[in-house]
Coordinates of C-alpha atoms in Angstrom, one line a residue:
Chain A
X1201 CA 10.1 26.2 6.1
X1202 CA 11.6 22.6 5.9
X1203 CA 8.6 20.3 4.8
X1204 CA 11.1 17.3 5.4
X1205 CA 13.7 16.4 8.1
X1206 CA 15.9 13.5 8.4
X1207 CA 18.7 13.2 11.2
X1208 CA 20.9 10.4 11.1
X1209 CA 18.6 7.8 9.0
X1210 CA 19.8 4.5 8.8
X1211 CA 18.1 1.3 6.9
X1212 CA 19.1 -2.7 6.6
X1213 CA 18.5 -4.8 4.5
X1214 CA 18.7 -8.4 5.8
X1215 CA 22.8 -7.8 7.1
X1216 CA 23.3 -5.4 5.1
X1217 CA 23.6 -1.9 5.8
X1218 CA 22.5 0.2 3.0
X1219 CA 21.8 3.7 4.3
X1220 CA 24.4 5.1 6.5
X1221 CA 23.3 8.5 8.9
X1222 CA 21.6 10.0 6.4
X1223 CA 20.8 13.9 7.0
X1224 CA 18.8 15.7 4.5
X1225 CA 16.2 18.6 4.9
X1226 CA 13.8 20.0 1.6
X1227 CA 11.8 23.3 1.7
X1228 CA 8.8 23.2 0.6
X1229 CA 8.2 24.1 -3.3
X1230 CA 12.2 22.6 -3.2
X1231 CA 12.9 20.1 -5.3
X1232 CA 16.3 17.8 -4.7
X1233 CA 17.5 14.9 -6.4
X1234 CA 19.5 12.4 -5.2
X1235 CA 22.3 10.8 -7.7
X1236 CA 24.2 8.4 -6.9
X1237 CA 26.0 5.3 -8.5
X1238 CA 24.0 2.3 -9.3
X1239 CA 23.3 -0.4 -5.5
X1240 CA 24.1 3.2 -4.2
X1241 CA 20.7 2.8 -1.8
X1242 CA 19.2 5.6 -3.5
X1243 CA 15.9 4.0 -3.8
X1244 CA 16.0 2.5 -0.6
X1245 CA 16.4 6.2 0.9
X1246 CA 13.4 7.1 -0.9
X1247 CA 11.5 4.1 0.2
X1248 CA 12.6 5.1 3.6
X1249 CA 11.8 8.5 3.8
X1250 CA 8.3 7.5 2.7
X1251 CA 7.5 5.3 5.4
X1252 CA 8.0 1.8 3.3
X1253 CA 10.7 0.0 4.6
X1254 CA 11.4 -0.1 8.3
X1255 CA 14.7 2.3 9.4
X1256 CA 16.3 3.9 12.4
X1257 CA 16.5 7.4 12.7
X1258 CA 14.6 10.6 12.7
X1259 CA 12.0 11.5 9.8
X1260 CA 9.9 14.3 10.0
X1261 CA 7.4 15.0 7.2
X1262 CA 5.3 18.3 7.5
X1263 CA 1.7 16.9 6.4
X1264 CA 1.3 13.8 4.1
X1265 CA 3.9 12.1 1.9
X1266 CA 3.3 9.9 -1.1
X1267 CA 6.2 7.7 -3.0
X1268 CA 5.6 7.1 -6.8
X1269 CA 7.5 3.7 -7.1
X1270 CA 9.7 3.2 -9.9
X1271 CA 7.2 0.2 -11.7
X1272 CA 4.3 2.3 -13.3
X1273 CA 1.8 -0.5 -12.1
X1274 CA -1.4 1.2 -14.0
X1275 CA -4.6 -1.2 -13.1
X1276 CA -6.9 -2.6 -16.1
X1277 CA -8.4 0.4 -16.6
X1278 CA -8.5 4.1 -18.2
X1279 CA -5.8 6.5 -18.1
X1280 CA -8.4 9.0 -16.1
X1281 CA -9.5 6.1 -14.0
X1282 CA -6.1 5.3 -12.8
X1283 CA -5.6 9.1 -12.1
X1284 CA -8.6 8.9 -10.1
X1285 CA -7.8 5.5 -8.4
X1286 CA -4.8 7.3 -6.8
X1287 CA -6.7 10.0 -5.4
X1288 CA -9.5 7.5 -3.8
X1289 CA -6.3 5.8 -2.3
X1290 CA -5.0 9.1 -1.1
X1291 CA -8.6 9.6 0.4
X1292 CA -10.1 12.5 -2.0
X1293 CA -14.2 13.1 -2.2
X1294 CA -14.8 11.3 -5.5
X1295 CA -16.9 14.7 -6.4
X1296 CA -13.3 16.0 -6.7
X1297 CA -11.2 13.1 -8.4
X1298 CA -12.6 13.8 -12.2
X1299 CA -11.7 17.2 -12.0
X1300 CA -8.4 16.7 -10.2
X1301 CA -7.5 13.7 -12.6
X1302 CA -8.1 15.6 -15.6
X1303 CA -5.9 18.3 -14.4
X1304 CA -3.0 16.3 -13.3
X1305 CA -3.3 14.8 -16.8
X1306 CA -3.2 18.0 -18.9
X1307 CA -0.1 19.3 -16.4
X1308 CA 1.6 16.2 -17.8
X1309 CA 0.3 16.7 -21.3
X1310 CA -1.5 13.7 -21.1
X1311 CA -5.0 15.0 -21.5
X1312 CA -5.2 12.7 -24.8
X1313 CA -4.8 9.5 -23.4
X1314 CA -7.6 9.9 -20.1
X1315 CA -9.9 7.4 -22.4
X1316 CA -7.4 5.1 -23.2
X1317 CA -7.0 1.4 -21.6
X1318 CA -3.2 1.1 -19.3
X1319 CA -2.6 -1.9 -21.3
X1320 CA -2.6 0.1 -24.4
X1321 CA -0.7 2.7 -23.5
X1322 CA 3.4 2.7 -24.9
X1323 CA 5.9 3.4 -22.0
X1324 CA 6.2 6.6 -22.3
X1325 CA 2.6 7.4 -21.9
X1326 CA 2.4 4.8 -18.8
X1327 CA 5.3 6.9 -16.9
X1328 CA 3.3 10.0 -18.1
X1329 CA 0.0 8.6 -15.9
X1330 CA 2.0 7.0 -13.4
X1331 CA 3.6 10.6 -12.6
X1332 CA 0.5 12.2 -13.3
X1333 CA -1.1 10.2 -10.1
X1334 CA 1.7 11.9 -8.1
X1335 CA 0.8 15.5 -9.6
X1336 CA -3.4 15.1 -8.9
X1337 CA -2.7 14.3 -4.8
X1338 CA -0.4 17.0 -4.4
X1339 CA 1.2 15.3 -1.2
X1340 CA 3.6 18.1 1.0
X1341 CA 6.0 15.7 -0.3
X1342 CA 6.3 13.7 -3.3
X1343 CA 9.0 11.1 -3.6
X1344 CA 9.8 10.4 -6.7
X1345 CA 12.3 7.0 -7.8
X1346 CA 13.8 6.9 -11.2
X1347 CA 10.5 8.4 -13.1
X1348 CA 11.8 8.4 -16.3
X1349 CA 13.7 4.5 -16.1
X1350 CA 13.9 2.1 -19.0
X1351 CA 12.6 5.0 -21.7
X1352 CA 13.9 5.8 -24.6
X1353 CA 16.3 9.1 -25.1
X1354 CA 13.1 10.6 -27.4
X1355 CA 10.6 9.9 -24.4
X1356 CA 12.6 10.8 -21.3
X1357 CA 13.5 14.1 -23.0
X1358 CA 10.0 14.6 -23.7
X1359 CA 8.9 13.7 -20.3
X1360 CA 11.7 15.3 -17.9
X1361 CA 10.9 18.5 -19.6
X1362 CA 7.1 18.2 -18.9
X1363 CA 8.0 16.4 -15.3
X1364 CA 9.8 19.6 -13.9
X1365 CA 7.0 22.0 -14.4
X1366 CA 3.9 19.5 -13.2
X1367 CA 6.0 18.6 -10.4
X1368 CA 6.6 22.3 -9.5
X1369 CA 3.2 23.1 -9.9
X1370 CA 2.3 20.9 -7.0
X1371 CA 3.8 23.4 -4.7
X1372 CA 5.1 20.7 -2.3
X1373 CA 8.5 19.6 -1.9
X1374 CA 10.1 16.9 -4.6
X1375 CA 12.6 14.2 -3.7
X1376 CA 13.5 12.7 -6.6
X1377 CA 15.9 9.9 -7.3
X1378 CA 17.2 10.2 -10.9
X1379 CA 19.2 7.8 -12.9
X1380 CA 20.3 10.6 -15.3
X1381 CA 22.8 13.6 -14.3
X1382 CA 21.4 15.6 -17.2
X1383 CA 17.8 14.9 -15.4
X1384 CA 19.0 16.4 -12.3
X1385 CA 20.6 19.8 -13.6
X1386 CA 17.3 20.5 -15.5
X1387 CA 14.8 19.8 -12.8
X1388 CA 16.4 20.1 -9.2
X1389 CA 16.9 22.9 -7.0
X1390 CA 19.5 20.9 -5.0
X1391 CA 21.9 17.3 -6.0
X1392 CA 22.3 15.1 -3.3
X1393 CA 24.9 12.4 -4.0
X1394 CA 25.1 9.3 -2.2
X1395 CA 28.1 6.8 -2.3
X1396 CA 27.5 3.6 -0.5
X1397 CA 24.6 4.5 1.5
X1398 CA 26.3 7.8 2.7
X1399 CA 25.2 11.3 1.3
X1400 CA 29.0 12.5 0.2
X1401 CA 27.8 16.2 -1.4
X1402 CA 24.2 18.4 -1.0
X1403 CA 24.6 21.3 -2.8
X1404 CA 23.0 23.3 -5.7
X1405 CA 23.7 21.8 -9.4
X1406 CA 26.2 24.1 -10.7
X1407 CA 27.6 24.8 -7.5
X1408 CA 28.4 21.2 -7.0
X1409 CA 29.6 20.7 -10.4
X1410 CA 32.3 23.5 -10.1
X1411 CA 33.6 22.8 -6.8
X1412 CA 32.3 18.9 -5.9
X1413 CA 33.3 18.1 -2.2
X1414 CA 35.6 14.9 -3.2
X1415 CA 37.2 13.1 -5.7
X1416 CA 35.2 10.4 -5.7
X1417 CA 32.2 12.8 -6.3
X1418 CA 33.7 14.6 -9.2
X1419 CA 34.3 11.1 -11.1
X1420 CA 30.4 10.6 -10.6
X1421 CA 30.0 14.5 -12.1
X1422 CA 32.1 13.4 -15.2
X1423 CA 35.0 14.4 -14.0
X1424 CA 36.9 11.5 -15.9
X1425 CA 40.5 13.4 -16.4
X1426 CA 43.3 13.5 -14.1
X1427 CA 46.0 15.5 -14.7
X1428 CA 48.8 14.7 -11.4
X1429 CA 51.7 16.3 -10.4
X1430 CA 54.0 17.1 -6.9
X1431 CA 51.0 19.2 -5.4
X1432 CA 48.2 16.9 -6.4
X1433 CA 45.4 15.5 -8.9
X1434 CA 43.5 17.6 -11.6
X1435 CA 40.8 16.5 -12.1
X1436 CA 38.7 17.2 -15.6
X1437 CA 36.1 17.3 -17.6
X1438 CA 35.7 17.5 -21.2
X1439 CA 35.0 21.2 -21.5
X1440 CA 38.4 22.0 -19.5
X1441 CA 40.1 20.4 -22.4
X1442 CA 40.7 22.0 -25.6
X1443 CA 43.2 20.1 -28.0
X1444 CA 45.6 22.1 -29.7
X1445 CA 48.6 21.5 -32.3
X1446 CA 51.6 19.9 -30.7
X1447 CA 54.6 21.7 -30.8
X1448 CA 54.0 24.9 -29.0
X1449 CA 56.3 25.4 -26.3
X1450 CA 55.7 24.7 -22.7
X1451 CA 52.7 22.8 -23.9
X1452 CA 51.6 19.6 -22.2
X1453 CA 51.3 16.9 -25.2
X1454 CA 50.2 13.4 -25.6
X1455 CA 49.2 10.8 -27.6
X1456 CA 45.6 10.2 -29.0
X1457 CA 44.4 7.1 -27.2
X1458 CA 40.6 6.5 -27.9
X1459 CA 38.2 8.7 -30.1
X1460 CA 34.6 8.2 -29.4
X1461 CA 32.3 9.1 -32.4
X1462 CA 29.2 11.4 -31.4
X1463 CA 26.7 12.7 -33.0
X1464 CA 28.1 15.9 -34.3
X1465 CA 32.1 15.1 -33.4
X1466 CA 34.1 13.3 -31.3
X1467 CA 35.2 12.2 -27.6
X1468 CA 38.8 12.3 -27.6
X1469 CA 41.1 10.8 -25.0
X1470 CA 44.6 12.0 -25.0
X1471 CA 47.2 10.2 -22.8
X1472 CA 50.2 12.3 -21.1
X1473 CA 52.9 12.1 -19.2
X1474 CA 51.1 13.6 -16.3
X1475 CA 47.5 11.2 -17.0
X1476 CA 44.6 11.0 -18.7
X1477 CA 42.3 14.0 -20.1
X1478 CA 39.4 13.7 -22.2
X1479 CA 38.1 16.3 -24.9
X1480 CA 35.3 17.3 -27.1
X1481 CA 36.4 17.6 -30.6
X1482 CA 33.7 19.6 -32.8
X1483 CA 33.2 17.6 -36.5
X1484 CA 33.7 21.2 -37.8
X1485 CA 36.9 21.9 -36.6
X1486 CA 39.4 23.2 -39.7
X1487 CA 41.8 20.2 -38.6
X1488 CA 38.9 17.5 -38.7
X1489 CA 38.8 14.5 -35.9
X1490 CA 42.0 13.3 -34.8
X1491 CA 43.4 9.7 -35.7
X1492 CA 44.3 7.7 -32.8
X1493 CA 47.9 7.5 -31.7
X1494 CA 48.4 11.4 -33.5
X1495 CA 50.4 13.5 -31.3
X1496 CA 48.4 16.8 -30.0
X1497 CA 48.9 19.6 -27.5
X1498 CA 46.4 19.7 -24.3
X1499 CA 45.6 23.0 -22.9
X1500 CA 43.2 22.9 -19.4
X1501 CA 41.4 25.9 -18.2
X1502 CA 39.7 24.9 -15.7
X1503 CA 38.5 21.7 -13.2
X1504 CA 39.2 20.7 -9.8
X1505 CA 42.2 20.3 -7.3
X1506 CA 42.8 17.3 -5.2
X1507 CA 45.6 16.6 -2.7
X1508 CA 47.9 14.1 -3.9
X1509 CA 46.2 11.2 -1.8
X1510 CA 43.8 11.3 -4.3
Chain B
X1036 CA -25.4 -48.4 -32.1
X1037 CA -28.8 -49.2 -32.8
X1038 CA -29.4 -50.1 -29.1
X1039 CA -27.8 -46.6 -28.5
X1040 CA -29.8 -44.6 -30.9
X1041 CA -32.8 -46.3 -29.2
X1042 CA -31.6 -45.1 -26.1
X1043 CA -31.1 -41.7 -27.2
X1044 CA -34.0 -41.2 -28.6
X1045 CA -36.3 -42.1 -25.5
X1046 CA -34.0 -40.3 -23.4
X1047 CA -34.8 -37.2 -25.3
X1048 CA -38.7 -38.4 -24.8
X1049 CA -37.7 -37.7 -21.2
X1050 CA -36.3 -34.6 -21.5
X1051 CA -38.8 -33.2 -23.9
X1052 CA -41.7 -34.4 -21.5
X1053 CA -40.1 -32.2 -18.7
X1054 CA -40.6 -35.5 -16.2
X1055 CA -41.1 -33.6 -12.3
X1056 CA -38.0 -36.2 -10.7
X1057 CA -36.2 -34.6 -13.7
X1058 CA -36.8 -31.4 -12.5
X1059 CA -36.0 -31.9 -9.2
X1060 CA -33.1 -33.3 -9.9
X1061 CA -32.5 -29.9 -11.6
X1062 CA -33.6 -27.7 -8.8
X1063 CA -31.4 -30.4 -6.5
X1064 CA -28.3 -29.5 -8.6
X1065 CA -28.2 -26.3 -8.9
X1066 CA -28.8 -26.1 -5.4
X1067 CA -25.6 -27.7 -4.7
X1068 CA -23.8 -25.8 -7.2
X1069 CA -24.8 -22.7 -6.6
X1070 CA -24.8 -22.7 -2.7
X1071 CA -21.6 -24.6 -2.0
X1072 CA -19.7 -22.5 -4.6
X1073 CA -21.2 -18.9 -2.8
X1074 CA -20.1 -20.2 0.3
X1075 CA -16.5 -21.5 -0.6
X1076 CA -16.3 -17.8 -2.8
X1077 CA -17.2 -16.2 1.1
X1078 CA -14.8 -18.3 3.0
X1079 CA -12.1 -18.7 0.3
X1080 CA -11.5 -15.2 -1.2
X1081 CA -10.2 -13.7 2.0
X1082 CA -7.8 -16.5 2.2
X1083 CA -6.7 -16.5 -1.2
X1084 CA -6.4 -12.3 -1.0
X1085 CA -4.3 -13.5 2.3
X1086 CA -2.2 -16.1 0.7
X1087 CA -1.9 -13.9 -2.3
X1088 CA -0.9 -10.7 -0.6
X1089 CA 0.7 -11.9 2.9
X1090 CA 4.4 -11.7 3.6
X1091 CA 3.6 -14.5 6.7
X1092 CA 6.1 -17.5 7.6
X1093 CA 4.3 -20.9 6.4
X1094 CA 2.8 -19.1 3.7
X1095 CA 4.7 -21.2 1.0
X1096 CA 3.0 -24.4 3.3
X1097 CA -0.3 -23.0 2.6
X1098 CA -0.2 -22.6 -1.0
X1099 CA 1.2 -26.4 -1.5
X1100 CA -2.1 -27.2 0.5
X1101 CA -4.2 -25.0 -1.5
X1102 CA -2.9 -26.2 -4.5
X1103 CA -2.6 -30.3 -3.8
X1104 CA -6.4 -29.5 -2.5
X1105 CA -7.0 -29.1 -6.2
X1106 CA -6.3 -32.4 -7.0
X1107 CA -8.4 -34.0 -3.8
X1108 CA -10.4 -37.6 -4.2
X1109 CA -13.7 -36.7 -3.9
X1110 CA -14.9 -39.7 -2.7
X1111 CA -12.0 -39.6 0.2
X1112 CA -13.2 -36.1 0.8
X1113 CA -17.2 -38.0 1.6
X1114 CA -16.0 -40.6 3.3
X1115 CA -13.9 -38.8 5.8
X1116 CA -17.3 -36.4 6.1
X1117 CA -19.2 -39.1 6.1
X1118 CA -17.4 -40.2 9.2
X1119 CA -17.4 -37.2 10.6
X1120 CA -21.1 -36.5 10.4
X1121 CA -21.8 -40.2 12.0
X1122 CA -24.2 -39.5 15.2
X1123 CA -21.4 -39.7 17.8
X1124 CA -18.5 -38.1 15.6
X1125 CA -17.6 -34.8 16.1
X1126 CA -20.2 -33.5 13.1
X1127 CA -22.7 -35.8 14.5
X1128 CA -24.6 -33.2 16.5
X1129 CA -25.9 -31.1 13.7
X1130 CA -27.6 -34.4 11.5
X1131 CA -26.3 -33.8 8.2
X1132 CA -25.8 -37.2 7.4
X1133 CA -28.2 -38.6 4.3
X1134 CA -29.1 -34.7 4.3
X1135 CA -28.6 -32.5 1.5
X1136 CA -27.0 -29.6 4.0
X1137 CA -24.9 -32.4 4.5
X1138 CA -23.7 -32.9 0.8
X1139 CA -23.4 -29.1 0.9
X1140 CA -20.9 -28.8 3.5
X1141 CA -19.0 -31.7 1.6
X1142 CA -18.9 -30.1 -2.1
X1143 CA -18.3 -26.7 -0.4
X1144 CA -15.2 -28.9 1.1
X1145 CA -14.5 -29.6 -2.2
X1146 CA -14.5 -26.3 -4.2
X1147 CA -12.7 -24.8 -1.5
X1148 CA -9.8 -24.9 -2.1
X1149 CA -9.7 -24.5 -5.7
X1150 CA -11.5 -20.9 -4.9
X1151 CA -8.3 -20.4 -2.1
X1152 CA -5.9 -22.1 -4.7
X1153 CA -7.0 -20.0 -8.1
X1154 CA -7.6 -16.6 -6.0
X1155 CA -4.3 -16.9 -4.8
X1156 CA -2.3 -17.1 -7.9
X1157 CA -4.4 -14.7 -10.2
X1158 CA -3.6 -12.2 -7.1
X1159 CA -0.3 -12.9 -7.6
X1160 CA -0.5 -11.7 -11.3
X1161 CA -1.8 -8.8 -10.8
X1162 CA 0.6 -6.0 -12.2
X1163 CA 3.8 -6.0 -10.5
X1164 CA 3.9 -2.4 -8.9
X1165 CA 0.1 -1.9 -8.4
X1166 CA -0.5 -2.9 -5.2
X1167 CA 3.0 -2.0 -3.8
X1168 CA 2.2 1.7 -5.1
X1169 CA -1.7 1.6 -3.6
X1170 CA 0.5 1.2 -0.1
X1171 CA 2.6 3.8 -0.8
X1172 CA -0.3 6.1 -2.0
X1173 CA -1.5 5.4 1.9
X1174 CA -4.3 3.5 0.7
X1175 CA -6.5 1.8 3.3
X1176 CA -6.2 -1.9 3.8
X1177 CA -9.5 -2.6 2.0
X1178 CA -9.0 -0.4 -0.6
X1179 CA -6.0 -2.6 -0.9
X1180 CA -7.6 -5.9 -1.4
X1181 CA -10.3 -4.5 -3.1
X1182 CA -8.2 -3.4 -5.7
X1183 CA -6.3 -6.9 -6.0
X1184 CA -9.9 -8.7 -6.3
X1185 CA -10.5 -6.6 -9.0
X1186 CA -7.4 -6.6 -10.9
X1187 CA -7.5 -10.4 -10.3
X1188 CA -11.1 -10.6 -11.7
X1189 CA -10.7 -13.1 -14.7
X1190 CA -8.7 -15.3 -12.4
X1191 CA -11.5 -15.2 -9.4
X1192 CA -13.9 -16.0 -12.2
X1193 CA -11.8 -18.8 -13.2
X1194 CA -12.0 -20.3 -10.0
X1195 CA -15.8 -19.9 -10.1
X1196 CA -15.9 -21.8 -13.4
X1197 CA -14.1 -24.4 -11.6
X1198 CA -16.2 -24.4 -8.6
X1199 CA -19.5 -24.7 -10.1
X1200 CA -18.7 -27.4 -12.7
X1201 CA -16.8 -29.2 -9.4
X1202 CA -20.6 -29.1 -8.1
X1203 CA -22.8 -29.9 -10.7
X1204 CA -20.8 -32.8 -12.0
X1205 CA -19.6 -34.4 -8.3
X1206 CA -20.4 -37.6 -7.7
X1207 CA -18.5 -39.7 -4.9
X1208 CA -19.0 -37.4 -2.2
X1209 CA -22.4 -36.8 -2.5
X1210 CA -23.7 -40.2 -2.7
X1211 CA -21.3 -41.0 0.6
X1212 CA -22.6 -38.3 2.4
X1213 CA -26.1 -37.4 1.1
X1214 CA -26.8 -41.4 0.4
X1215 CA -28.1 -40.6 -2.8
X1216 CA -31.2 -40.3 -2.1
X1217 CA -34.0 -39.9 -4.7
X1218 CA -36.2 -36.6 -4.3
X1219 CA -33.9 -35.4 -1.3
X1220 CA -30.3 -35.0 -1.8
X1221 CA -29.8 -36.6 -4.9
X1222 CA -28.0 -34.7 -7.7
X1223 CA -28.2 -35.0 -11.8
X1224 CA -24.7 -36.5 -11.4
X1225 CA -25.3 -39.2 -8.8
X1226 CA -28.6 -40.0 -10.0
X1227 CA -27.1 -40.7 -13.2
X1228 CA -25.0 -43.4 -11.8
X1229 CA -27.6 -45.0 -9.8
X1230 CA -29.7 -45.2 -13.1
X1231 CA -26.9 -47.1 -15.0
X1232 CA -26.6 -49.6 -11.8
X1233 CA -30.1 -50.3 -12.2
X1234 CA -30.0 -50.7 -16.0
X1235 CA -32.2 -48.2 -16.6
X1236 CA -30.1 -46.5 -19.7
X1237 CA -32.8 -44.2 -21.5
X1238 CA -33.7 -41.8 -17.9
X1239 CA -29.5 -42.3 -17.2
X1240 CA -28.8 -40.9 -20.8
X1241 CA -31.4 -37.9 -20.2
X1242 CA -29.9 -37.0 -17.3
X1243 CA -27.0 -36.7 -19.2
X1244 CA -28.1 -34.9 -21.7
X1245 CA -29.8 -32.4 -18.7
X1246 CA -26.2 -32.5 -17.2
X1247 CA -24.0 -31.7 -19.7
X1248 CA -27.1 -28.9 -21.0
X1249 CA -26.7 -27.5 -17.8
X1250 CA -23.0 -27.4 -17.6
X1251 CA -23.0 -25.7 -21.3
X1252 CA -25.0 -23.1 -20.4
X1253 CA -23.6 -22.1 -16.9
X1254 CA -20.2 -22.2 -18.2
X1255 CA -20.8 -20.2 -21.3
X1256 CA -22.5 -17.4 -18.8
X1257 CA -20.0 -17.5 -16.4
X1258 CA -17.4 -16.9 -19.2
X1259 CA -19.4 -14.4 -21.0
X1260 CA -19.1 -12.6 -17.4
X1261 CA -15.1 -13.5 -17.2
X1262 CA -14.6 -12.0 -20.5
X1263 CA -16.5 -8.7 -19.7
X1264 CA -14.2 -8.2 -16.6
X1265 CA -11.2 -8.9 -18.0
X1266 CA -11.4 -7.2 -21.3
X1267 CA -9.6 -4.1 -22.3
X1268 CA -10.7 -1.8 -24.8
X1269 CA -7.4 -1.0 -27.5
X1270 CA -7.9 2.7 -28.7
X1271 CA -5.1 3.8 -31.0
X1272 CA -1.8 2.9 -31.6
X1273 CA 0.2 0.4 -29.1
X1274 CA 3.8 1.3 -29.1

């Protein structure tokens, strides 16, 4: 059963028109998140949806929504008592709002910090309270924008993995906008890309990473080869690509162009004939990391086809 | 100096002896500061919460207003109430003139707008997000402003600070509307001057002394109180 239901939602902004006929339905206990390229109107769809900014179209919200804005604006005051603030806002007995604050807190494994002041609270641990608020009312639907922004990579690890399960455990449905593709493979049931105010793909993560609807929608998955020829565009992604010596016959070869250090090897783009690819290179590989400009053999298994207008 | 030490030190007779027009002049004081501050707090925290939280057109107007009625002349501020209050001017009806309800309305004229002004801005401070996120909690309306009164708290107090020191240390308008009049309206302040006029140094420098006592003490309670609603406990690390 659908616990949210927009038809053709449309929001301005001054002129502007940044939501375009928007349809998007989420089952309850569903979580979706929406991805999309930065001035995409992602936020402003959330906004929207929760009943913040004025729009044009149809949305239906089974029981009670609540939006936990992106700004984790904690009042002077404890961690338990900002818990609890959100639940007198949302209209909960204050018999229940210790109980329920304390709860929320230890689902986001922020039981620690309920007798600590906001302001002295690292940024992490703000975004932990701020998402616990969401977690103690338990809305039918909890929208969520960019919970984990501005953290660092140690912290929004730490938090997306705690986020997902608190978030599920309020048995509502979740709308979340997310920054981060990674974020969105490891908590959503459903990716919902929007482009330019339009929603371009809706799908289920791997689904829509195997077979994304359009080109344009790939590049935003990390699909940052392209490979064309007569019949059309190939498009890539890293773990298509595996680099082999050049020379073998029948081979598609190129020239190193670019090699991007990681952590434990290497981003390698290789220019062909027929475009651009890019590969992972492992810092254990026998041959070690190739030099830019080297000559190396490409073999794809794998990506996504495109007709040649793309 | 020595005609100053003189002074001083049968000024501080004065004090010490706890003279009753003293006293009154006290009770007088504190009357004004205390009353027209309550009532400017009443009328000007909704306005401030309004000017600090509205989204209205003219609200950028009413904030200049606000904030140039910081810096009004007291003694225009009498006069035009003075006129006012005159028997057939508009005010005329109620007799406030040479009254002290009369200086009352004028001071609470007076701190006004620095209650409006100050409220304003310190809810403008409050924590960017807060309030937006109350609204999209569905908080009520007064759970709302509530919250931004509180949040705003040192600031409000601030303004309190500012609006009891307006009134025990205002002079011009209440000896244009009140007429200065001793044992009725007349204030440690304005008493003062019209001891100095008459020469009379020694009871002007004790009411001074009473003055700026009183203005010590008040403040240092008042920010004693600021402090405790603003303060937030540090436990463990800040990272």
């Amino acid at each position: 059963m659908s616990v949210l239901e927009v038809r053709g939602l449309q929001v301005r902004r001054g002129r502007r028109q940044v939501v375009h006929d928007v349809d998007l339905t989420l089952a309850r206990g569903e979580v979706v998140a929406v991805l999309g390229p930065n001035g995409a109107g992602k936020s402003t769809l959330v906004e929207a949806v929760g009943g913040l900014l004025p729009s044009q179209g149809a949305v239906r919200i089974e029981g009670r929504a609540a939006t936990v804005l992106q700004t984790p604006g904690l009042a002077r005051r404890t961690a338990r008592a900002n818990v609890e603030l959100a639940l007198a806002w949302w209209g909960v007995p204050r018999r229940e709002r210790r109980a329920r604050a304390m709860a929320a807190l230890d689902l986001m494994r922020a039981a620690h910090l309920a007798g600590r002041q906001a302001g002295s609270l690292s940024g992490g641990e703000a975004r932990r309270v701020h998402l616990a608020r969401g977690v103690a009312v338990a809305p039918d639907l909890l929208l969520l924008d960019e919970p984990f922004a501005g953290l660092d990579p140690e912290s929004h690890a730490a938090l997306s993995e705690d986020a997902t399960s608190a978030l599920r455990a309020t048995g509502g449905g979740v709308l979340v906008v997310l920054h981060d593709r990674a974020d969105a493979w490891a908590m959503a049931d459903r990716v919902a890309v929007l482009v330019d105010g339009r929603l371009v793909a809706d799908a289920a993560p791997d689904r829509l990473l195997a077979a994304p609807p359009t080109a344009e929608v790939a590049r935003f998955l990390g699909y940052d080869g392209c490979l064309v020829d007569a019949s059309g565009s190939t498009l890539t992604r890293a773990p298509h690509v595996r680099l082999v010596p050049a020379g073998e016959p029948g081979l598609l070869e190129g020239a190193v162009a670019r090699v991007v250090r990681l952590q434990d090897g290497a981003r390698v783009e290789v220019a062909t004939a027929a475009g651009t690819v890019w590969a992972l290179v492992d810092a254990t590989d026998p041959g070690g990391l190739p030099r830019v400009g080297a000559r190396v053999g490409v073999r794809v298994s794998g990506g996504v086809r495109f007709p040649p207008s793309v | 100096m020595r005609f100053f030490l003189e002074g001083l030190a049968e000024a501080w007779d004065i004090v010490w002896a706890h003279e009753p027009w003293l006293v009154q002049l006290v009770v007088v004081t504190l009357k004004v500061a205390f009353i027209s501050t309550g009532v400017a707090l009443l009328i000007g925290l909704p306005l401030g919460l309004a000017l600090g939280l509205g989204r209205f057109r003219g609200r950028g107007v009413l904030m200049t207003l606000a904030n140039a009625g910081l810096g009004l002349p007291p003694v225009i501020v009498g006069l035009v109430f003075a006129l006012l209050m005159f028997p057939q001017a508009p005010l005329g009806r109620f007799h406030l003139l040479f009254t002290l309800n009369g200086v009352l309305v004028a001071q609470t004229a007076l701190a006004l707008p620095i209650v409006v002004a100050l409220t304003a801005s310190a809810v403008r401070g409050v924590a960017p997000g807060l309030l937006a996120q109350a609204r999209a909690y569905r908080a009520r309306r007064w759970r709302v402003c509530v919250l931004a009164l509180r949040e705003a708290r040192v600031g409000i107090m601030a303004a309190t600070i500012a609006a009891v020191g307006s009134g025990l240390s205002e002079v011009g308008a209440v000896v244009l509307v009140g007429g200065n009049i001793d044992g009725l309206d007349q204030t440690l302040a304005s008493a003062a001057l019209q001891r100095i006029e008459a020469a009379r140094f020694a009871e002007g420098l004790a009411i001074g002394i009473v003055l700026l006592g009183l203005i010590l003490v008040i403040t240092a309670a008042l920010t004693v109180l600021q402090a405790g609603g603003g303060a937030t406990r540090r436990v463990g690390r800040s990272s």
